[in-house]
PDB file of C-alpha atoms in Angstrom:
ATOM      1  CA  UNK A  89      -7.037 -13.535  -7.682  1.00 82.00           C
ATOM      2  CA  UNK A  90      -4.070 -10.758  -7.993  1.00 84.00           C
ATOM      3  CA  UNK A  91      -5.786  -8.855  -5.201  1.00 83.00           C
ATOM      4  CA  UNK A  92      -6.117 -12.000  -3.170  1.00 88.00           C
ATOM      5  CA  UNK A  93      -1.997 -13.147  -3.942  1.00 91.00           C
ATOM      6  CA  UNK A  94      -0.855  -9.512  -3.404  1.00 89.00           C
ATOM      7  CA  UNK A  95      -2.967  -9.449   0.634  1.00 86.00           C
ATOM      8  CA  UNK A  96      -1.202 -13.066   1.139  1.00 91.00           C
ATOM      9  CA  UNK A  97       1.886 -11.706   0.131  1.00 92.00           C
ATOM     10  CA  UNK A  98       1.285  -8.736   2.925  1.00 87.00           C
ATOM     11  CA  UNK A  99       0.022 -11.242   5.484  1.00 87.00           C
ATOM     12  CA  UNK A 100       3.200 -13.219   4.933  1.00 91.00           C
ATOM     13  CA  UNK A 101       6.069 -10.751   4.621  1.00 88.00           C
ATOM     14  CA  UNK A 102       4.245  -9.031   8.338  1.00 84.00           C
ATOM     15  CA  UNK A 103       4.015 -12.816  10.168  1.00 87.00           C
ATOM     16  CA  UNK A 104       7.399 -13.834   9.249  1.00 89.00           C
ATOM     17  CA  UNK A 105      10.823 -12.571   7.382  1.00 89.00           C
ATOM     18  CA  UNK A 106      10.774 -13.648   4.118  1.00 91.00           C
ATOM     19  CA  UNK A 107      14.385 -13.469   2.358  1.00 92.00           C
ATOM     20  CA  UNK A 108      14.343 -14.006  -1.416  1.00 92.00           C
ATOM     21  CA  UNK A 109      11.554 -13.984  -4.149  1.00 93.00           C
ATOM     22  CA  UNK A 110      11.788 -17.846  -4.414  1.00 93.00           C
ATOM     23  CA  UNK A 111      11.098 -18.397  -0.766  1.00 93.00           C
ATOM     24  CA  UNK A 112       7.744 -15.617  -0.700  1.00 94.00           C
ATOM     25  CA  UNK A 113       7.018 -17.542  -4.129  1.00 94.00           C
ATOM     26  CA  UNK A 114       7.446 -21.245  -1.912  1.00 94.00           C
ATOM     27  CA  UNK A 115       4.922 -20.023   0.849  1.00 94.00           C
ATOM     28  CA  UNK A 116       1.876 -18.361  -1.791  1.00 95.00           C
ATOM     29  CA  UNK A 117       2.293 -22.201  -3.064  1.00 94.00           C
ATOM     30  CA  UNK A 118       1.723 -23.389   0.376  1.00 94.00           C
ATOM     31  CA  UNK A 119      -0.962 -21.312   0.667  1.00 94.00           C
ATOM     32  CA  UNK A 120      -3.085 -22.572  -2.781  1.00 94.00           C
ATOM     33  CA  UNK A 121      -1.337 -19.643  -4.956  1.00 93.00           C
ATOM     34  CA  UNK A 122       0.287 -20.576  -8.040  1.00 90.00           C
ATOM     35  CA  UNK A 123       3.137 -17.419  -8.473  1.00 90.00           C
ATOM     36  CA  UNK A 124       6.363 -17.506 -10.535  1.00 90.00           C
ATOM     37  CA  UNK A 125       9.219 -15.684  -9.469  1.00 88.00           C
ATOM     38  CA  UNK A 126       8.730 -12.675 -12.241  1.00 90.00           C
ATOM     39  CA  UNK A 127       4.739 -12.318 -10.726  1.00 91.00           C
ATOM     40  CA  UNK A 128       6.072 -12.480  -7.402  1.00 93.00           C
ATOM     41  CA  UNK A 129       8.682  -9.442  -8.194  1.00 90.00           C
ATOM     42  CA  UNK A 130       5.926  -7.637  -9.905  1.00 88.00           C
ATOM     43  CA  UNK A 131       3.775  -7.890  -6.801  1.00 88.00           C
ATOM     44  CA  UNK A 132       6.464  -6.656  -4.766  1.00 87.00           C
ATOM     45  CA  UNK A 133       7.041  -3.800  -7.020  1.00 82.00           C
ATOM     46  CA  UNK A 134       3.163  -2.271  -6.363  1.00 80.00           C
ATOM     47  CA  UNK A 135       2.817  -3.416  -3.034  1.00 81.00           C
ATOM     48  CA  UNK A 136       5.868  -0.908  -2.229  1.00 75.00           C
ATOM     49  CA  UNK A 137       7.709  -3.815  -0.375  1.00 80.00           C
ATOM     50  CA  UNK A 138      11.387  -2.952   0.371  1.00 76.00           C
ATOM     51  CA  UNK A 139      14.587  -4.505   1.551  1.00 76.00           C
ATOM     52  CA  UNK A 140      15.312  -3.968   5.028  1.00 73.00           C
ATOM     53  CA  UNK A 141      18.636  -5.852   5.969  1.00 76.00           C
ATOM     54  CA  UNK A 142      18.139  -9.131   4.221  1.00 83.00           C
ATOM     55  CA  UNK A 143      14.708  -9.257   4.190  1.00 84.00           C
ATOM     56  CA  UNK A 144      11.455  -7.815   3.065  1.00 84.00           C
ATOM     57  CA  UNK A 145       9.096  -5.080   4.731  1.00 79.00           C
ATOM     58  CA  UNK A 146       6.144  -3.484   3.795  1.00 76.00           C
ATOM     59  CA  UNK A 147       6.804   0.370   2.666  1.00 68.00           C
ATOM     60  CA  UNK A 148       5.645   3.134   1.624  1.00 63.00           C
ATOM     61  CA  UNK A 149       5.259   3.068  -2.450  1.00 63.00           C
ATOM     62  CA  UNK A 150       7.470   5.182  -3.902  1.00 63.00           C
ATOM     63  CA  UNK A 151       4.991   5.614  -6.854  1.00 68.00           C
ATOM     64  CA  UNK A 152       2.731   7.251  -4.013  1.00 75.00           C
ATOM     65  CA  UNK A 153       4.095  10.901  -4.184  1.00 75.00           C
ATOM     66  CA  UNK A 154       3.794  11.019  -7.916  1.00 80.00           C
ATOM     67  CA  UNK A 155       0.097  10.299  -7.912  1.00 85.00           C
ATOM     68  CA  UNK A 156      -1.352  12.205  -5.480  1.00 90.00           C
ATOM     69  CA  UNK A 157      -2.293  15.048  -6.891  1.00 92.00           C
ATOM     70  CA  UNK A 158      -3.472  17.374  -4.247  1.00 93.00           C
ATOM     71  CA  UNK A 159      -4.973  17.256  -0.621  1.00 92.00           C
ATOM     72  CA  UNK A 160      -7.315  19.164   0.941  1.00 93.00           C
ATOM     73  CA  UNK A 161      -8.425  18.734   4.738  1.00 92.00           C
ATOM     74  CA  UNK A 162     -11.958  19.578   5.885  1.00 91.00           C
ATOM     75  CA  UNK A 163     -12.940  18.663   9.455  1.00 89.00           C
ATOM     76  CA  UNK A 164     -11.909  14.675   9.530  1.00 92.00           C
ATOM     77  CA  UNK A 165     -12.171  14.368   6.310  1.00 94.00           C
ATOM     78  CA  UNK A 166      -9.359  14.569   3.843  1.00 94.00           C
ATOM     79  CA  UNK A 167     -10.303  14.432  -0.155  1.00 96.00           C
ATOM     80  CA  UNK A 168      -7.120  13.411  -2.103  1.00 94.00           C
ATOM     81  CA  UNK A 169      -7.248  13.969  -5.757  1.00 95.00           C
ATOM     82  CA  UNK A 170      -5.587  11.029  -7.980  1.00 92.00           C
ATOM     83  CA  UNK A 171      -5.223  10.974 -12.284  1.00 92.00           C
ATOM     84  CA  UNK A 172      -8.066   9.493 -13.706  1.00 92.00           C
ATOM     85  CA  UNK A 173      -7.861   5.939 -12.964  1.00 89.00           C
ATOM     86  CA  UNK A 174      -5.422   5.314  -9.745  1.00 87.00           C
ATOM     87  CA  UNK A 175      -7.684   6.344  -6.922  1.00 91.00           C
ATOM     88  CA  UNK A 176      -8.108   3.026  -5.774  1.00 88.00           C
ATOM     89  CA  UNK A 177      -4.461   1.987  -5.657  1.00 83.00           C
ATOM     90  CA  UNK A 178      -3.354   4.464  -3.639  1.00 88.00           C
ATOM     91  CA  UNK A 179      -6.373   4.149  -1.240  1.00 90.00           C
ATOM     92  CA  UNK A 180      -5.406   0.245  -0.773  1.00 85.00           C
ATOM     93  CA  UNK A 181      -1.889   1.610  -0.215  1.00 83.00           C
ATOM     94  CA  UNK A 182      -2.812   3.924   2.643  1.00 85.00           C
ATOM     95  CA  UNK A 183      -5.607   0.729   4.182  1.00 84.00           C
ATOM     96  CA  UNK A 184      -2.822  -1.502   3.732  1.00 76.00           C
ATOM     97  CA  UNK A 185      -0.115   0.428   5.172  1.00 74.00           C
ATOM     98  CA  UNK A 186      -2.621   1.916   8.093  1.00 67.00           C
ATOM     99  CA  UNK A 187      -1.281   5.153   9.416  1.00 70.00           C
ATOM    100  CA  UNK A 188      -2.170   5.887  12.809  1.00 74.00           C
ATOM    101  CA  UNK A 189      -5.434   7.952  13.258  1.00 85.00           C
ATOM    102  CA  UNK A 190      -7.055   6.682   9.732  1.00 89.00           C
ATOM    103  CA  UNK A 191     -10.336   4.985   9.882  1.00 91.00           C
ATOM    104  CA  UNK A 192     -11.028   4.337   6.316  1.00 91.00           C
ATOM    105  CA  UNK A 193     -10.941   5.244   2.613  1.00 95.00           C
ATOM    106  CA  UNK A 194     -13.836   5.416  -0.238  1.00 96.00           C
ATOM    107  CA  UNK A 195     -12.210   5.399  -3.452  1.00 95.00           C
ATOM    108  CA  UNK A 196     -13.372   6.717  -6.881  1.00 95.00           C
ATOM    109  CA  UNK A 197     -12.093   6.923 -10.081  1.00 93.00           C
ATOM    110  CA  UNK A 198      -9.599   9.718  -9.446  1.00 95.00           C
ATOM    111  CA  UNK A 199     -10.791  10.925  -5.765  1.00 97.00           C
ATOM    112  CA  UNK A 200     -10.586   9.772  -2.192  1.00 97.00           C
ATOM    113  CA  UNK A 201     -12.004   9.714   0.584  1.00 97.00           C
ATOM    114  CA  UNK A 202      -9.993   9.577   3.548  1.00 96.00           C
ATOM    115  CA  UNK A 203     -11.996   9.703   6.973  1.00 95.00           C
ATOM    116  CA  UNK A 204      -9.584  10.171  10.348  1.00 94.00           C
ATOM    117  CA  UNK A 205     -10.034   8.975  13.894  1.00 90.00           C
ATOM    118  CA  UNK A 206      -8.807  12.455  14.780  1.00 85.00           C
ATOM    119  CA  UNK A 207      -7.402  15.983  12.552  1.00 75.00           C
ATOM    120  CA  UNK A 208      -4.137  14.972  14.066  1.00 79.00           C
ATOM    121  CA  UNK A 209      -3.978  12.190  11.578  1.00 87.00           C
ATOM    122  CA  UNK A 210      -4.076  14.140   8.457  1.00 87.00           C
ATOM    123  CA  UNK A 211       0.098  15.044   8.969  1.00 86.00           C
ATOM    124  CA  UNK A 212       0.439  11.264   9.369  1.00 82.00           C
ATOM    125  CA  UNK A 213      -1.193  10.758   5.998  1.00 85.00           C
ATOM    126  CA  UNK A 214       0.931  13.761   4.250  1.00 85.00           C
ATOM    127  CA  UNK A 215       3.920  12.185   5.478  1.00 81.00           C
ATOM    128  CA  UNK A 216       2.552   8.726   4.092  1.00 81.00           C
ATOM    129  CA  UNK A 217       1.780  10.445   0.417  1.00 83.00           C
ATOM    130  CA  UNK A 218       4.894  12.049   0.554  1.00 77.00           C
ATOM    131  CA  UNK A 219       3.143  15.686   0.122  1.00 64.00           C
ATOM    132  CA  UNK A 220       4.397  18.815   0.943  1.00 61.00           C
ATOM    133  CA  UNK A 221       0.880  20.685   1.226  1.00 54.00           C
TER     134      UNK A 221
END
C-alpha cells in the first residue's frame, strides 16, 4: 500500500506540477488513496522530493550519501555496500530516479547490485550517491 501511494505520488508530481501537500494529498484521493497531509509529508520526505520554484520535483535523497557505504566497480557491474537493512531503499531511489546508462538493481539486505548499460554510467551513479570514490 505505502509502496503503491509513494509510486503514485512519483507518477503524479512527473505528469503534472503539484504545489502544496493538500493538493498531492487531493489527487492520491482521486486516485483510490486515502493520505492525510502528515503521510503525504512523510512520503515526500523518503521519496527525496524537493521544492523547485513553487512546486515539487523528484530529487536526489539527501539521506542517499549517508548510506552508501562504499562502491566498487567491476566490468558493468557496480556492488554498493548499504548498513544492514537499507539496501533496498536506496536501490528504489536510484530505479526511481533512473540515471542515464543504469539498467537495473538487485537489492539485498545491505548490498546492491547495480548493472550499467555501459562503464560510462558508473560516474553518473557516484554523482547520484553523492560519493567521492
Amino acid at each position: 500500500m505505502k509502496e503503491d501511494r509513494q509510486r503514485a505520488i512519483l507518477d503524479l508530481v512527473r505528469q503534472r506540477a503539484v504545489h502544496t501537500q493538500q493538493e498531492l494529498a487531493n489527487a492520491l484521493a482521486e486516485r483510490g488513496f486515502s493520505a492525510t497531509q502528515a503521510t503525504v509529508s512523510r512520503d515526500i520526505q523518503e521519496l527525496g522530493l524537493l521544492r523547485n520554484g513553487d512546486r515539487y520535483v523528484v530529487g536526489r535523497p539527501a539521506i542517499l550519501s549517508e548510506l552508501v557505504l562504499s562502491i566498487q566497480q567491476v566490468q558493468f557491474l557496480v556492488v554498493v555496500r548499504t548498513p544492514s537493512g537499507t539496501a533496498n531503499l536506496v536501490a528504489r531511489a536510484i530505479d526511481e530516479a533512473g540515471p542515464d546508462g543504469i539498467a537495473g538493481t538487485v537489492a539485498g539486505d545491505d548490498t546492491i547490485i547495480v548493472v550499467l548499460g555501459d562503464e560510462a554510467a558508473a560516474d553518473d551513479l557516484r554523482r547520484f550517491l553523492g560519493a567521492d570514490w
